[in-house]
Short mmCIF file of C-alpha atoms in Angstrom, two decimals:
data_model
loop_
_atom_site.label_atom_id
_atom_site.label_comp_id
_atom_site.label_asym_id
_atom_site.label_seq_id
_atom_site.Cartn_x
_atom_site.Cartn_y
_atom_site.Cartn_z
CA MET A 1 6.82 53.78 158.57
CA THR A 2 9.74 51.41 159.16
CA GLN A 3 11.68 49.60 156.44
CA GLU A 4 14.33 46.94 157.01
CA TYR A 5 17.48 46.20 155.02
CA ASP A 6 20.69 44.33 155.72
CA VAL A 7 22.71 47.52 155.22
CA VAL A 8 21.75 51.17 155.46
CA VAL A 9 24.20 53.64 153.89
CA LEU A 10 24.01 57.23 155.14
CA GLY A 11 25.34 59.30 152.25
CA GLY A 12 25.16 58.70 148.50
CA GLY A 13 28.51 59.99 147.30
CA THR A 14 31.08 57.79 145.62
CA ALA A 15 32.03 55.99 148.82
CA GLY A 16 28.41 55.40 149.79
CA GLU A 17 27.46 54.13 146.35
CA ASN A 18 30.32 51.65 146.36
CA ALA A 19 29.59 50.48 149.89
CA ALA A 20 26.03 49.65 148.85
CA TRP A 21 27.22 47.95 145.67
CA TYR A 22 29.68 45.67 147.45
CA ALA A 23 27.15 44.78 150.12
CA ILE A 24 24.68 43.83 147.39
CA ASP A 25 27.38 41.90 145.53
CA ASN A 26 27.86 39.88 148.72
CA GLY A 27 24.19 38.90 148.72
CA MET A 28 22.80 41.56 151.07
CA THR A 29 20.09 44.16 150.63
CA ALA A 30 21.09 47.80 150.82
CA VAL A 31 19.51 51.24 150.81
CA VAL A 32 21.26 54.59 150.29
CA VAL A 33 20.06 57.78 151.99
CA GLU A 34 20.97 61.01 150.16
CA GLN A 35 19.48 64.50 150.32
CA GLU A 36 21.46 66.01 147.45
CA LEU A 37 22.81 64.37 144.27
CA VAL A 38 23.67 60.69 144.19
CA GLY A 39 27.31 60.58 143.14
CA GLY A 40 28.27 63.32 145.54
CA GLU A 41 31.02 65.91 145.64
CA CYS A 42 33.51 64.23 143.31
CA THR A 43 31.09 63.68 140.47
CA PHE A 44 29.38 67.05 140.47
CA TRP A 45 31.50 69.67 142.25
CA ALA A 46 35.11 68.48 142.57
CA CYS A 47 37.10 65.79 140.74
CA MET A 48 35.23 65.61 137.45
CA PRO A 49 34.38 69.27 136.75
CA SER A 50 37.78 70.52 137.94
CA LYS A 51 39.65 68.14 135.62
CA ALA A 52 37.40 69.15 132.74
CA LEU A 53 38.38 72.77 133.40
CA LEU A 54 42.09 71.90 133.49
CA ARG A 55 42.29 69.61 130.47
CA PRO A 56 42.20 72.13 127.57
CA GLY A 57 44.99 74.24 129.05
CA GLU A 58 47.03 71.14 129.79
CA VAL A 59 46.75 69.99 126.18
CA LEU A 60 47.75 73.39 124.80
CA ALA A 61 50.76 73.50 127.13
CA ALA A 62 51.81 70.03 125.94
CA VAL A 63 51.51 70.99 122.27
CA ARG A 64 53.49 74.21 122.77
CA ARG A 65 56.40 72.15 124.08
CA VAL A 66 56.72 70.08 120.91
CA PRO A 67 58.78 71.51 118.02
CA GLY A 68 56.80 71.22 114.81
CA ALA A 69 53.47 71.22 116.65
CA GLU A 70 53.92 74.53 118.44
CA PRO A 71 53.12 76.72 115.38
CA ALA A 72 49.70 75.09 115.15
CA VAL A 73 48.68 76.72 118.44
CA THR A 74 47.50 80.15 117.40
CA GLY A 75 44.89 80.84 120.05
CA SER A 76 43.97 80.22 123.65
CA VAL A 77 41.49 78.04 125.49
CA ASP A 78 37.93 78.37 124.21
CA VAL A 79 36.15 79.31 127.43
CA GLY A 80 32.62 78.67 126.26
CA ARG A 81 33.34 75.20 124.93
CA THR A 82 35.37 74.34 128.02
CA LEU A 83 32.50 75.29 130.29
CA ARG A 84 30.07 73.27 128.19
CA SER A 85 32.43 70.31 128.39
CA ARG A 86 32.61 70.82 132.15
CA ASP A 87 28.83 70.80 132.33
CA SER A 88 28.76 67.53 130.41
CA PHE A 89 31.30 65.87 132.69
CA ALA A 90 29.24 67.05 135.67
CA GLU A 91 26.16 65.41 134.09
CA GLU A 92 24.51 68.85 133.94
CA TRP A 93 24.17 68.46 137.73
CA ASP A 94 21.51 65.79 137.20
CA ASP A 95 22.00 62.49 139.01
CA LYS A 96 19.55 60.40 136.98
CA HIS A 97 22.32 58.20 135.58
CA GLN A 98 23.77 57.63 139.04
CA VAL A 99 20.35 56.68 140.37
CA GLU A 100 19.80 54.33 137.44
CA TRP A 101 23.17 52.68 138.15
CA LEU A 102 22.28 52.23 141.82
CA GLU A 103 18.97 50.65 140.92
CA ASP A 104 20.60 48.44 138.26
CA VAL A 105 22.95 46.90 140.83
CA GLY A 106 20.00 46.21 143.11
CA GLY A 107 20.18 49.12 145.54
CA GLU A 108 17.39 51.36 146.74
CA LEU A 109 17.41 55.11 147.31
CA VAL A 110 15.63 57.18 149.92
CA ARG A 111 15.83 60.91 149.27
CA GLY A 112 16.07 63.10 152.33
CA ARG A 113 18.02 64.17 155.37
CA GLY A 114 19.19 61.12 157.30
CA ARG A 115 20.25 60.97 160.94
CA LEU A 116 21.21 58.10 163.22
CA ALA A 117 18.44 57.39 165.75
CA GLY A 118 19.94 54.69 167.92
CA GLU A 119 21.41 51.27 167.29
CA ARG A 120 21.12 50.17 163.63
CA THR A 121 18.49 52.85 163.00
CA VAL A 122 18.38 55.83 160.63
CA GLU A 123 15.56 58.37 160.56
CA VAL A 124 15.04 60.13 157.23
CA THR A 125 13.14 63.37 156.77
CA GLN A 126 12.03 63.25 153.15
CA GLU A 127 11.63 66.11 150.72
CA ASP A 128 7.87 66.29 151.29
CA GLY A 129 8.33 66.60 155.06
CA THR A 130 7.33 63.04 155.88
CA SER A 131 9.70 60.73 157.70
CA VAL A 132 10.71 57.12 157.33
CA THR A 133 12.64 54.86 159.70
CA LEU A 134 15.27 52.55 158.24
CA ARG A 135 16.45 49.57 160.28
CA ALA A 136 19.65 47.72 159.46
CA ARG A 137 19.79 44.03 160.21
CA LYS A 138 23.58 43.96 159.86
CA ALA A 139 25.20 47.39 159.55
CA VAL A 140 24.90 51.13 159.10
CA ILE A 141 27.64 52.74 157.02
CA VAL A 142 28.25 56.47 157.46
CA ALA A 143 29.48 58.02 154.20
CA THR A 144 28.49 61.65 154.62
CA GLY A 145 31.69 63.10 153.16
CA SER A 146 33.18 66.50 153.96
CA SER A 147 32.72 70.22 153.34
CA PRO A 148 35.20 73.07 152.80
CA LEU A 149 36.87 74.11 156.03
CA LEU A 150 36.46 77.76 156.96
CA PRO A 151 39.47 78.87 159.04
CA PRO A 152 39.04 81.32 161.95
CA ILE A 153 39.83 84.47 159.97
CA ASP A 154 38.25 87.74 161.05
CA GLY A 155 35.31 88.56 158.76
CA LEU A 156 35.50 85.37 156.70
CA ARG A 157 32.15 83.92 157.74
CA GLU A 158 30.45 87.25 157.14
CA THR A 159 31.94 87.63 153.64
CA ARG A 160 30.70 86.04 150.43
CA VAL A 161 33.42 83.57 149.50
CA TRP A 162 33.73 80.63 147.15
CA GLY A 163 34.26 76.99 148.03
CA ASN A 164 34.94 74.23 145.54
CA ARG A 165 31.27 74.01 144.52
CA ALA A 166 31.01 77.62 143.45
CA VAL A 167 34.35 77.76 141.65
CA THR A 168 33.87 74.55 139.66
CA SER A 169 30.40 75.55 138.44
CA LEU A 170 31.10 79.15 137.35
CA LYS A 171 29.40 80.44 134.22
CA GLU A 172 31.64 83.49 133.76
CA VAL A 173 35.35 84.20 134.19
CA PRO A 174 36.18 86.73 136.92
CA ARG A 175 38.85 89.35 136.29
CA SER A 176 40.84 88.47 139.41
CA LEU A 177 40.90 85.61 141.88
CA LEU A 178 42.49 85.23 145.31
CA VAL A 179 43.07 81.64 146.44
CA LEU A 180 43.54 80.86 150.13
CA GLY A 181 45.45 77.61 150.30
CA GLY A 182 48.21 76.07 148.21
CA GLY A 183 47.11 72.45 148.48
CA ALA A 184 45.73 70.30 145.67
CA VAL A 185 42.40 72.11 145.31
CA GLY A 186 43.95 75.56 145.47
CA VAL A 187 46.67 74.96 142.89
CA GLU A 188 44.42 73.11 140.44
CA ILE A 189 41.77 75.82 140.51
CA ALA A 190 44.36 78.59 140.29
CA GLN A 191 45.89 77.15 137.12
CA ALA A 192 42.58 76.17 135.54
CA TRP A 193 41.10 79.64 135.81
CA ARG A 194 44.37 81.34 134.83
CA TRP A 195 44.30 79.28 131.63
CA LEU A 196 40.64 80.23 131.20
CA GLY A 197 41.49 83.91 131.21
CA VAL A 198 41.50 85.22 134.79
CA GLU A 199 43.89 88.15 134.51
CA GLN A 200 45.18 88.14 138.08
CA VAL A 201 45.47 84.99 140.19
CA THR A 202 47.15 85.04 143.60
CA ILE A 203 47.70 82.07 145.91
CA VAL A 204 48.27 82.68 149.62
CA GLU A 205 49.73 79.68 151.45
CA LEU A 206 50.43 79.52 155.20
CA PHE A 207 53.29 77.03 154.86
CA ASP A 208 56.63 77.77 153.23
CA ARG A 209 55.80 76.04 149.94
CA LEU A 210 52.97 74.85 147.74
CA LEU A 211 51.79 71.27 148.36
CA ALA A 212 53.35 71.35 151.80
CA ARG A 213 52.62 67.67 152.50
CA GLU A 214 54.56 66.50 149.47
CA GLU A 215 58.28 66.47 148.71
CA PRO A 216 59.80 70.00 148.72
CA PHE A 217 60.96 69.74 145.11
CA ALA A 218 57.34 69.29 143.97
CA GLY A 219 56.25 72.60 145.45
CA ARG A 220 59.31 74.40 144.08
CA GLN A 221 58.78 73.16 140.53
CA LEU A 222 55.09 73.98 140.62
CA ARG A 223 55.79 77.49 141.86
CA GLN A 224 58.30 78.09 139.06
CA ARG A 225 55.72 77.06 136.49
CA PHE A 226 52.97 79.13 138.07
CA GLU A 227 55.06 82.26 138.18
CA ALA A 228 56.04 81.71 134.54
CA ILE A 229 52.37 81.83 133.49
CA GLY A 230 51.51 84.79 135.67
CA ILE A 231 50.19 83.27 138.88
CA ALA A 232 51.46 85.10 141.97
CA VAL A 233 52.43 82.81 144.86
CA LEU A 234 52.80 84.04 148.42
CA THR A 235 54.10 81.36 150.80
CA GLY A 236 54.67 81.67 154.54
CA ALA A 237 51.80 84.17 154.51
CA ARG A 238 48.82 84.30 156.89
CA VAL A 239 45.53 86.05 156.16
CA ILE A 240 44.14 87.61 159.34
CA LYS A 241 41.14 89.54 157.98
CA VAL A 242 38.75 89.41 155.02
CA HIS A 243 36.28 92.13 154.10
CA ARG A 244 33.86 93.23 151.36
CA ASP A 245 31.85 96.43 151.44
CA ARG A 246 29.06 94.67 149.49
CA ASP A 247 28.62 91.34 147.73
CA ASP A 248 29.27 92.99 144.34
CA THR A 249 32.47 94.80 145.39
CA PRO A 250 36.04 93.41 145.51
CA VAL A 251 37.19 91.42 148.51
CA VAL A 252 40.17 92.69 150.51
CA ALA A 253 42.38 90.29 152.44
CA THR A 254 44.77 91.62 155.06
CA LEU A 255 47.94 89.65 155.73
CA GLU A 256 49.68 89.33 159.09
CA ASP A 257 52.50 91.60 157.89
CA GLY A 258 50.03 94.36 157.01
CA ARG A 259 49.90 93.85 153.25
CA GLN A 260 46.47 93.97 151.63
CA LEU A 261 45.38 91.97 148.60
CA SER A 262 42.30 92.80 146.55
CA ALA A 263 40.43 90.58 144.10
CA ASP A 264 37.00 90.25 142.53
CA GLU A 265 36.53 86.83 144.12
CA ILE A 266 38.11 84.68 146.80
CA LEU A 267 38.33 80.88 146.97
CA VAL A 268 38.83 79.25 150.36
CA ALA A 269 40.71 75.98 149.85
CA VAL A 270 42.53 75.33 153.12
CA GLY A 271 41.17 71.87 153.87
CA ARG A 272 38.05 69.81 154.42
CA ASP A 273 35.76 69.38 157.42
CA PRO A 274 34.17 65.92 157.91
CA ASN A 275 30.38 66.05 157.83
CA THR A 276 29.69 64.62 161.29
CA ARG A 277 27.55 67.40 162.73
CA ASP A 278 23.80 66.86 162.98
CA ILE A 279 23.86 63.25 161.80
CA GLY A 280 22.69 61.79 165.11
CA LEU A 281 26.01 60.53 166.45
CA GLU A 282 24.95 61.47 169.97
CA THR A 283 22.22 58.82 169.82
CA VAL A 284 24.92 56.13 169.73
CA GLY A 285 27.24 57.73 172.28
CA LEU A 286 29.53 59.66 169.90
CA GLN A 287 30.21 63.35 169.33
CA GLY A 288 30.06 65.17 166.01
CA GLY A 289 32.33 67.94 164.81
CA GLY A 290 35.40 65.95 163.85
CA PRO A 291 36.39 62.81 161.96
CA LEU A 292 34.47 59.65 162.80
CA GLU A 293 37.41 57.57 163.99
CA THR A 294 37.62 53.98 162.81
CA ASP A 295 39.71 50.88 163.43
CA ASP A 296 41.56 48.88 160.78
CA GLN A 297 38.28 47.25 159.71
CA LEU A 298 36.54 50.64 159.51
CA HIS A 299 34.26 50.07 162.50
CA ALA A 300 33.42 53.34 164.24
CA LYS A 301 35.37 53.45 167.48
CA GLY A 302 33.34 53.75 170.67
CA VAL A 303 30.28 51.89 169.38
CA THR A 304 29.71 48.41 170.75
CA GLY A 305 28.48 45.56 168.62
CA GLY A 306 30.53 46.34 165.51
CA TRP A 307 27.50 47.46 163.47
CA LEU A 308 28.55 51.06 162.67
CA TYR A 309 31.13 51.76 159.95
CA ALA A 310 32.50 54.93 158.37
CA VAL A 311 33.98 55.25 154.88
CA GLY A 312 35.34 58.11 152.80
CA ASP A 313 36.15 61.65 153.88
CA VAL A 314 33.99 61.39 157.01
CA ASN A 315 36.58 59.21 158.78
CA GLY A 316 39.44 61.59 158.01
CA LYS A 317 41.88 58.83 157.02
CA ALA A 318 42.66 59.69 153.41
CA LEU A 319 40.49 62.32 151.76
CA PHE A 320 40.58 61.02 148.20
CA THR A 321 37.76 59.55 146.13
CA HIS A 322 39.75 56.44 145.27
CA GLN A 323 40.49 55.77 148.95
CA GLY A 324 36.82 56.18 149.84
CA LYS A 325 35.96 53.62 147.18
CA TYR A 326 38.68 51.32 148.50
CA GLN A 327 37.27 51.58 152.03
CA ALA A 328 33.77 50.94 150.70
CA ARG A 329 34.89 47.75 148.98
CA LEU A 330 36.52 46.55 152.19
CA VAL A 331 33.42 47.25 154.28
CA GLY A 332 31.13 45.48 151.84
CA ASP A 333 33.27 42.37 152.26
CA ILE A 334 33.79 42.75 156.02
CA ILE A 335 30.05 42.92 156.72
CA ALA A 336 29.72 39.70 154.73
CA GLY A 337 32.14 38.01 157.11
CA GLN A 338 35.32 38.19 155.06
CA GLN A 339 38.69 39.06 156.62
CA ARG A 340 39.81 42.44 155.33
CA GLU A 341 42.13 45.12 156.73
CA ASP A 342 42.44 48.80 155.86
CA TRP A 343 46.08 48.55 154.82
CA ALA A 344 46.41 51.03 151.96
CA ASP A 345 45.24 54.05 153.96
CA VAL A 346 48.30 53.58 156.16
CA HIS A 347 50.96 52.44 153.70
CA ALA A 348 50.12 53.30 150.10
CA VAL A 349 47.80 56.25 149.45
CA PRO A 350 48.16 57.41 145.81
CA ARG A 351 47.59 61.08 145.09
CA VAL A 352 47.79 63.12 141.90
CA VAL A 353 47.64 66.89 141.49
CA PHE A 354 46.47 67.52 137.92
CA THR A 355 48.36 70.73 137.32
CA ASP A 356 51.07 71.34 134.72
CA PRO A 357 53.47 69.96 135.83
CA GLN A 358 51.53 67.15 137.44
CA VAL A 359 52.59 65.96 140.87
CA ALA A 360 52.01 62.27 141.57
CA ALA A 361 52.96 60.52 144.79
CA VAL A 362 52.24 57.36 146.75
CA GLY A 363 53.36 56.08 150.12
CA LEU A 364 55.85 57.95 152.29
CA THR A 365 57.79 61.11 151.62
CA GLU A 366 61.38 61.22 152.80
CA GLN A 367 60.39 63.20 155.91
CA GLN A 368 57.56 60.79 156.74
CA ALA A 369 59.90 57.83 156.38
CA ARG A 370 62.34 59.40 158.84
CA GLU A 371 59.49 60.15 161.25
CA GLU A 372 58.65 56.43 161.15
CA GLY A 373 62.17 55.57 162.22
CA LEU A 374 63.60 54.59 158.85
CA GLU A 375 66.90 55.79 157.46
CA PRO A 376 65.73 55.80 153.86
CA ARG A 377 67.80 55.65 150.72
CA ILE A 378 66.63 58.36 148.32
CA LEU A 379 66.91 57.62 144.61
CA GLN A 380 66.27 60.64 142.42
CA VAL A 381 66.68 61.30 138.69
CA ASP A 382 65.44 63.85 136.16
CA LEU A 383 62.37 62.86 134.17
CA THR A 384 64.31 63.63 130.99
CA SER A 385 66.97 61.05 131.89
CA ALA A 386 64.62 58.69 130.01
CA ALA A 387 64.35 59.12 126.26
CA GLY A 388 60.57 59.20 126.55
CA GLY A 389 60.87 62.20 128.85
CA LYS A 390 62.92 64.10 126.27
CA LEU A 391 60.31 63.33 123.61
CA LEU A 392 57.71 65.24 125.62
CA GLY A 393 59.20 68.41 124.17
CA LYS A 394 61.49 71.34 124.81
CA ASP A 395 62.00 72.80 128.27
CA VAL A 396 60.36 69.79 129.93
CA THR A 397 61.30 69.55 133.58
CA GLY A 398 60.42 66.92 136.11
CA THR A 399 61.75 64.61 138.77
CA ALA A 400 61.33 60.95 139.66
CA GLN A 401 62.13 59.91 143.22
CA LEU A 402 61.89 56.69 145.20
CA VAL A 403 62.05 56.41 148.99
CA VAL A 404 63.60 53.03 149.79
CA ASP A 405 63.77 51.08 153.03
CA PRO A 406 67.42 49.94 152.81
CA ALA A 407 67.00 47.13 155.31
CA ARG A 408 64.42 45.35 153.12
CA ARG A 409 65.44 47.01 149.81
CA VAL A 410 61.81 47.78 149.00
CA VAL A 411 60.11 50.97 147.87
CA VAL A 412 58.03 52.68 150.56
CA GLY A 413 57.35 55.95 148.74
CA ALA A 414 57.52 57.52 145.30
CA THR A 415 57.04 60.99 143.84
CA PHE A 416 56.98 62.04 140.21
CA THR A 417 56.70 65.54 138.76
CA GLY A 418 56.29 66.51 135.13
CA PRO A 419 53.79 66.34 132.26
CA GLY A 420 51.35 63.44 132.59
CA VAL A 421 53.26 61.66 135.35
CA GLY A 422 50.05 60.54 137.04
CA GLU A 423 50.16 57.61 134.62
CA LEU A 424 53.48 56.49 136.14
CA LEU A 425 52.01 56.23 139.60
CA HIS A 426 50.28 52.86 139.58
CA ALA A 427 53.54 51.02 138.92
CA ALA A 428 54.91 52.59 142.10
CA THR A 429 51.75 51.70 144.00
CA ILE A 430 52.06 48.07 142.94
CA ALA A 431 55.73 48.01 143.93
CA ILE A 432 54.90 49.32 147.41
CA VAL A 433 51.86 47.12 148.01
CA SER A 434 53.66 44.01 146.74
CA GLU A 435 56.90 44.85 148.59
CA VAL A 436 58.88 44.04 145.47
CA SER A 437 62.62 44.21 146.10
CA LEU A 438 64.80 46.49 144.00
CA ASP A 439 66.69 43.41 142.85
CA ARG A 440 63.47 41.87 141.56
CA LEU A 441 62.42 45.14 139.87
CA TRP A 442 65.40 44.79 137.51
CA HIS A 443 63.34 42.12 135.76
CA ALA A 444 60.46 44.55 135.13
CA VAL A 445 61.86 45.85 131.84
CA PRO A 446 60.36 49.17 130.67
CA ALA A 447 59.72 49.56 126.95
CA PHE A 448 61.91 51.97 124.99
CA PRO A 449 61.39 54.89 124.45
CA THR A 450 58.72 55.45 127.09
CA VAL A 451 58.70 57.80 130.03
CA SER A 452 58.40 54.65 132.19
CA GLU A 453 62.06 53.97 131.42
CA VAL A 454 62.73 56.42 134.23
CA TRP A 455 62.29 53.35 136.47
CA LEU A 456 65.46 51.90 134.93
CA ARG A 457 67.30 55.14 135.61
CA LEU A 458 66.19 54.95 139.26
CA LEU A 459 67.47 51.38 139.58
CA GLU A 460 70.76 52.45 138.01
CA ALA A 461 70.99 55.23 140.60
CA ASP A 462 70.64 52.57 143.29
CA ARG A 463 73.25 50.41 141.60
CA SER A 464 75.72 53.30 141.55
CA ALA A 465 75.02 54.04 145.20
CA VAL A 466 75.61 50.49 146.40
CA SER A 467 78.41 49.42 144.02
CA PRO A 468 81.91 49.25 145.50
CA SER A 469 84.11 52.22 144.70
#
């Protein structure tokens, strides 16, 4: 059986859903192919459940910082209620609401395993074993996402380990947890489960600091906080072997220097692998096993005719849910004939690590700016230089930093650390995208006493730097 649509979307995660929606909004017909849950990784196994696990501990930490409120905290996180809240945020791992939304916007869903089968064609093996052929009159959009990367460590593939799916859907708290990887997933999970009662949490990170792609001060501040709450952090450390005697015995990880670490469970969080294997790329002249490379309009490179697109994690550009949604919006408009360019993935990718302290950044770090040939001006102040920062409570630490292109006097990067600083980030994103000059930003007056007044402190730091002596 063959069915025709204007657009066929291979993958029903957040990026795929949005690609279908924007195609439909532009007057086209669209079908989504998904073999698991519509809504994908972020909704059910990553962003939403992980933040639900973090939130109670974050709130308690915030209250304990405030004199007068601190005595009210007499207990710890309620594990049972937190897990039930997590289940609710993950929709009890039932995608009926996501499917209803897709149908409400005019999309169709085909359940099953989809593979490209030539130009503008997708073959779907359905749950009952039957197959259906989907033909796209205009475009096929690949939105198959990514999976946890398993590094080439001796014994790792033969050992029962956890990825993000297992660790965000746990029903019981382990006694000890070993985390391979000090990136966003690793640090969020480490803190969440430490707050939920894991007695021993150890992070092993290959690079010399946590969050190695962000500003060095972010990793340092996060490490200080982690060690203060009992999370062990080993940086510049490489695991060379992993072993369990049986699935129900502790896992032992051997480091390059000979040290051995033992834990009840191990989470592998060293990166993501684009899902490009076994999706039929060879039928259109491409190879699977890596990112599906795209141009600045998100066409798959190497495919003639401009009918194949890739959005979200699968293209490897910016592995964040919000960037996948951004790409999906662009593609929905591009297929409809509108002029759009994938600008933000290059210049202004916002990212927030929802730990305590939070780490929020957008655009370039200082090192990245230098690698691009800039000689950036760095403006940096303490978060508590603003009255609103002090009001967050005792012992609050944090940093606000702007990376400025001095030739144009515009912000090209920003990083904030501290409690709740993710809410400061969009102002920085707007400043970067709009290329607002520092001189013009003086007219964006922050209300007193808010944490946002740190923007005024940053402009004053620039004024001091450029004023004559």
